[in-house]
XYZ file of C-alpha atoms in Angstrom:
351
model
C 170.941 107.767 99.855
C 169.557 104.211 99.330
C 171.365 100.982 100.158
C 171.916 98.412 97.124
C 173.376 95.160 97.439
C 174.769 92.699 94.664
C 175.549 89.185 95.427
C 176.328 87.881 91.864
C 178.516 89.488 89.548
C 176.732 89.304 86.520
C 173.437 90.552 88.243
C 172.625 94.295 87.473
C 173.797 96.720 90.222
C 171.563 96.659 93.625
C 169.707 93.196 92.682
C 169.629 90.378 94.525
C 169.265 87.552 92.286
C 168.421 83.991 93.576
C 166.929 80.752 92.894
C 164.542 78.539 95.254
C 163.225 75.135 94.285
C 160.336 75.860 96.043
C 159.087 78.201 98.551
C 159.565 77.530 102.166
C 156.643 77.665 104.640
C 154.726 80.594 105.076
C 155.136 82.635 108.415
C 151.934 83.452 110.685
C 150.884 85.753 112.575
C 151.412 89.799 112.644
C 154.987 89.387 111.269
C 153.827 88.078 107.875
C 151.758 90.915 106.943
C 154.575 93.317 105.458
C 152.969 94.199 102.355
C 149.758 96.285 101.591
C 147.375 95.446 98.541
C 145.420 92.408 97.827
C 145.982 89.238 96.044
C 144.645 89.090 92.334
C 144.278 87.061 89.357
C 145.625 87.903 85.923
C 144.155 86.260 82.954
C 146.008 85.599 79.979
C 143.992 85.525 76.959
C 145.109 82.981 74.850
C 142.705 81.793 71.783
C 139.680 80.027 72.541
C 140.187 77.196 70.229
C 143.361 75.607 69.288
C 144.048 73.109 66.243
C 147.359 71.642 65.899
C 148.304 70.355 62.751
C 148.658 66.566 63.182
C 151.963 66.622 61.130
C 153.572 69.659 63.382
C 156.902 68.234 64.997
C 156.879 67.996 68.762
C 158.084 71.647 70.033
C 155.972 73.621 67.764
C 154.735 76.718 69.051
C 150.779 76.611 68.829
C 150.105 80.312 69.357
C 151.580 83.794 69.570
C 153.127 84.794 72.741
C 150.810 86.392 75.133
C 151.997 88.872 77.885
C 150.404 90.441 80.788
C 150.443 94.090 81.273
C 153.665 95.238 82.886
C 152.400 96.305 86.306
C 154.800 97.512 88.712
C 152.875 98.281 91.740
C 150.740 95.084 92.497
C 151.946 95.413 96.179
C 153.883 97.673 98.293
C 156.328 96.044 100.741
C 157.869 97.389 103.983
C 159.848 94.437 105.259
C 163.307 95.003 106.848
C 165.677 95.653 105.023
C 164.894 94.345 101.816
C 161.642 93.685 99.686
C 161.030 91.983 96.263
C 159.098 89.460 94.394
C 159.785 85.742 93.164
C 157.925 83.857 90.693
C 156.600 80.529 91.943
C 155.220 77.331 89.688
C 156.416 74.839 92.001
C 153.556 72.682 91.652
C 153.712 72.387 87.898
C 155.455 69.502 86.042
C 158.152 69.920 83.457
C 157.971 68.136 80.036
C 160.918 66.758 78.084
C 160.496 69.405 75.527
C 162.461 72.831 75.351
C 161.997 75.750 72.858
C 163.890 78.906 71.846
C 162.931 82.003 73.472
C 163.618 85.242 71.304
C 163.551 87.454 74.575
C 166.351 85.375 76.429
C 168.175 84.179 73.446
C 168.404 80.671 74.760
C 166.161 77.539 75.128
C 163.582 77.374 77.919
C 161.786 74.870 79.593
C 158.016 74.047 78.766
C 155.631 73.015 81.523
C 152.579 70.340 81.133
C 149.079 71.566 80.896
C 145.899 68.995 81.630
C 145.532 68.136 78.219
C 147.684 65.526 76.465
C 150.508 66.773 74.124
C 149.927 70.466 75.093
C 152.407 72.284 77.180
C 152.960 75.747 78.294
C 155.933 78.071 77.809
C 156.517 80.578 80.334
C 159.103 83.440 80.940
C 158.590 86.278 83.437
C 160.187 89.433 84.989
C 160.109 91.129 88.197
C 160.058 94.835 89.220
C 161.319 96.258 92.334
C 160.860 100.191 93.106
C 164.709 100.712 93.500
C 166.157 97.716 90.970
C 163.620 98.373 88.297
C 162.872 95.609 85.894
C 164.845 92.379 85.710
C 165.606 90.551 82.548
C 163.440 87.800 81.578
C 163.588 84.568 82.889
C 162.199 81.193 82.666
C 163.180 79.692 86.214
C 161.919 80.268 89.755
C 163.415 83.203 90.374
C 163.390 86.360 92.056
C 164.734 89.826 93.344
C 165.014 92.281 96.345
C 166.014 95.817 97.261
C 166.344 97.464 100.379
C 163.860 100.074 101.044
C 160.161 100.145 101.153
C 159.051 99.584 97.630
C 156.314 98.556 95.288
C 156.708 95.346 93.359
C 155.454 94.069 90.147
C 155.867 91.382 87.911
C 155.039 90.459 84.029
C 154.768 86.927 82.457
C 154.783 85.837 78.708
C 153.196 82.758 77.728
C 152.831 80.505 74.435
C 151.204 76.849 73.954
C 153.404 74.456 72.607
C 153.200 70.716 71.275
C 154.800 68.143 73.417
C 153.601 64.868 71.953
C 150.596 63.388 70.415
C 147.717 65.676 70.938
C 144.106 64.742 72.534
C 141.024 66.926 72.343
C 140.418 68.615 75.813
C 139.896 71.592 77.175
C 142.483 73.729 79.587
C 140.015 75.673 82.218
C 141.418 77.966 84.825
C 145.091 76.706 85.055
C 147.613 78.877 87.165
C 151.001 78.816 85.473
C 152.457 81.222 87.860
C 152.134 83.242 91.155
C 154.321 86.236 92.058
C 155.072 85.977 95.831
C 156.505 88.872 97.824
C 159.692 88.285 99.389
C 161.990 90.087 101.867
C 163.632 90.569 105.148
C 167.331 89.198 105.819
C 166.598 85.794 104.461
C 164.633 86.780 101.549
C 161.630 84.545 102.448
C 157.820 84.958 101.896
C 156.785 88.307 103.715
C 152.995 88.501 103.211
C 150.233 86.288 102.544
C 149.176 88.240 98.799
C 149.620 86.096 95.748
C 149.710 87.215 92.052
C 148.074 84.353 90.384
C 148.766 84.487 86.524
C 145.976 82.366 84.620
C 145.357 80.565 81.328
C 141.936 79.003 80.798
C 138.817 78.527 78.685
C 141.053 76.777 75.747
C 139.502 74.226 73.853
C 142.210 71.776 71.878
C 140.749 70.200 69.042
C 142.403 66.739 67.760
C 141.988 65.272 64.317
C 138.984 62.955 63.963
C 137.923 60.503 61.613
C 134.355 58.933 61.055
C 133.749 55.663 59.142
C 131.145 56.568 56.696
C 131.190 52.763 55.310
C 130.527 50.887 58.419
C 129.428 47.606 56.619
C 130.164 45.962 53.664
C 129.193 43.002 51.996
C 131.495 41.532 49.248
C 129.868 39.171 46.920
C 132.925 36.963 45.948
C 131.022 34.687 43.449
C 128.295 35.285 40.680
C 124.854 34.193 41.566
C 124.939 30.803 40.319
C 128.177 30.156 41.756
C 131.745 29.453 41.235
C 132.841 26.400 39.311
C 135.023 23.930 41.275
C 137.601 24.072 38.449
C 138.580 27.367 39.713
C 140.530 26.174 42.022
C 143.352 23.833 40.734
C 145.318 23.271 44.060
C 146.593 24.706 47.504
C 146.697 28.605 47.179
C 144.943 28.750 44.062
C 142.133 31.630 44.223
C 139.559 33.160 42.850
C 139.356 36.619 40.778
C 139.408 39.395 43.103
C 136.461 41.539 43.804
C 137.072 44.909 44.517
C 135.228 47.089 47.217
C 136.041 50.325 49.293
C 136.188 51.791 52.970
C 135.133 55.269 52.899
C 136.094 57.627 56.120
C 135.374 61.164 56.573
C 138.157 63.281 58.555
C 138.219 66.596 60.057
C 141.267 68.753 61.453
C 143.734 67.345 58.897
C 144.987 64.048 59.972
C 148.090 63.133 58.457
C 148.438 59.659 59.346
C 145.649 57.003 59.193
C 145.864 53.143 60.441
C 143.640 50.416 59.577
C 143.838 46.851 61.137
C 141.454 44.036 60.389
C 140.298 41.343 62.792
C 139.035 37.991 62.321
C 135.802 38.038 64.262
C 135.558 34.570 64.624
C 139.526 34.013 66.053
C 140.992 37.496 67.104
C 144.016 35.933 67.438
C 144.659 35.005 64.047
C 147.699 36.696 62.778
C 147.613 35.366 59.272
C 146.642 36.221 55.884
C 143.295 33.914 55.123
C 140.058 34.160 57.160
C 138.624 30.861 57.800
C 135.065 29.892 56.849
C 132.490 30.639 59.325
C 130.782 27.550 60.968
C 127.679 27.975 59.168
C 129.486 27.407 55.800
C 128.744 24.140 54.215
C 131.872 24.425 51.671
C 135.046 22.807 52.788
C 138.941 23.623 51.920
C 138.449 27.558 51.184
C 139.206 30.439 53.090
C 139.010 34.516 52.263
C 141.808 36.897 51.918
C 141.582 40.644 51.636
C 143.713 42.515 49.485
C 145.276 45.880 49.796
C 147.347 46.958 46.810
C 147.150 43.532 45.319
C 149.046 41.794 48.614
C 147.014 39.995 51.191
C 146.388 42.008 54.490
C 147.923 40.319 57.624
C 145.021 39.969 60.295
C 145.620 41.776 63.665
C 144.072 42.385 67.232
C 141.029 44.873 67.170
C 143.181 48.068 68.513
C 143.426 51.705 67.353
C 147.042 51.853 68.877
C 149.385 53.124 66.292
C 151.769 50.149 65.191
C 149.373 47.441 65.859
C 150.644 43.948 64.094
C 148.644 44.060 61.023
C 147.916 47.749 60.713
C 147.917 49.029 57.246
C 149.129 52.867 57.252
C 148.115 55.578 54.946
C 150.039 58.775 54.563
C 147.438 61.708 54.188
C 150.165 64.387 53.246
C 147.264 67.204 52.324
C 145.355 66.159 55.171
C 142.484 64.757 53.611
C 138.629 64.978 54.438
C 137.192 62.481 52.424
C 139.257 59.157 52.542
C 138.808 56.141 50.134
C 140.871 53.125 50.747
C 140.380 50.652 47.712
C 140.642 46.879 48.816
C 139.604 43.411 47.212
C 138.652 40.183 48.502
C 138.946 36.720 47.067
C 138.646 33.138 47.924
C 141.599 31.037 48.110
C 141.898 27.304 48.311
C 143.399 26.140 51.979
C 143.106 22.239 51.603
C 143.760 19.752 49.068
C 140.560 19.728 47.550
C 137.293 22.106 47.809
C 134.024 20.310 48.725
C 131.321 22.942 47.095
C 128.878 24.777 49.483
C 128.244 27.936 51.133
C 131.289 30.031 51.839
C 130.976 32.793 54.173
C 133.801 34.571 56.278
C 133.572 37.924 58.422
C 136.058 40.277 59.571
C 136.167 43.507 61.526
C 138.407 46.818 61.050
C 139.590 49.444 63.065
C 141.039 52.642 62.269
C 143.705 54.948 64.095
C 144.555 58.665 63.093
C 146.930 61.420 63.924
């Protein structure tokens, strides 16, 4: 008749269930070889390419759940008096995101991957020859039973959005190791490890390319503007329309454009001064968006940069056209005729 032990009232009969924040140091010498079998690597075949929608909220599950085979005999262990297996992922970093697990009926943790904005949710269960399969868990848990028994493990994983996504590649990332445990103190009892690995996954982020890299806007007819166009401070010429064009891929939903005064990047106003080579005086240049002067800002693609214009691309948008206009504006008490040129750069950001 076999011996069975239960240490928690809610645990299934004959199973010792416990939590360890990290595996203790390994034993050495012959006492540490108490399982037969070899270490193995189990690859979890997630899709080779993931393209998260830029408008997907944090916590979105980006793939289906992929599970390893339910192997019951990775190792055969013969420590005295108990043998079992524990899940170890103590080297991983936990994100701030939690998602619902249908298998467990509760929220579970999401672990960081090597790509920004992409996490991996993981649940596992273990097998002991006497106790059979445990319930699904997401913590570093394990189980042991008395007797010399085969031990096994099974893992389920899915990728999850944890924040703004950057393009990258997840390559050969170990998400969990099954560790044989046993003896009186339920410590690691052998050197073998069953490593569960994800990898070869390309993360594709939204991209945009400026197709209008340079625009020359002629603000005056060939024969020039009459000085009578300007009647006093803040009077202006007729706006001249122009466009910026971008080609975007992978469905960005938010586009930001910041205009910068190339002669004075600290300019946070709405008027570009004329360039030093201009001979006219008393004028500046304004860029208009939706008939209102844009405010200039630092050359930065960071979302929320001061002066940044935001476009909401609700349907993604592959060809993006931004209609703008430019005009002269009187900045001094009088206008002195001559050449009048100004220059600005623009920077885009997208999500």
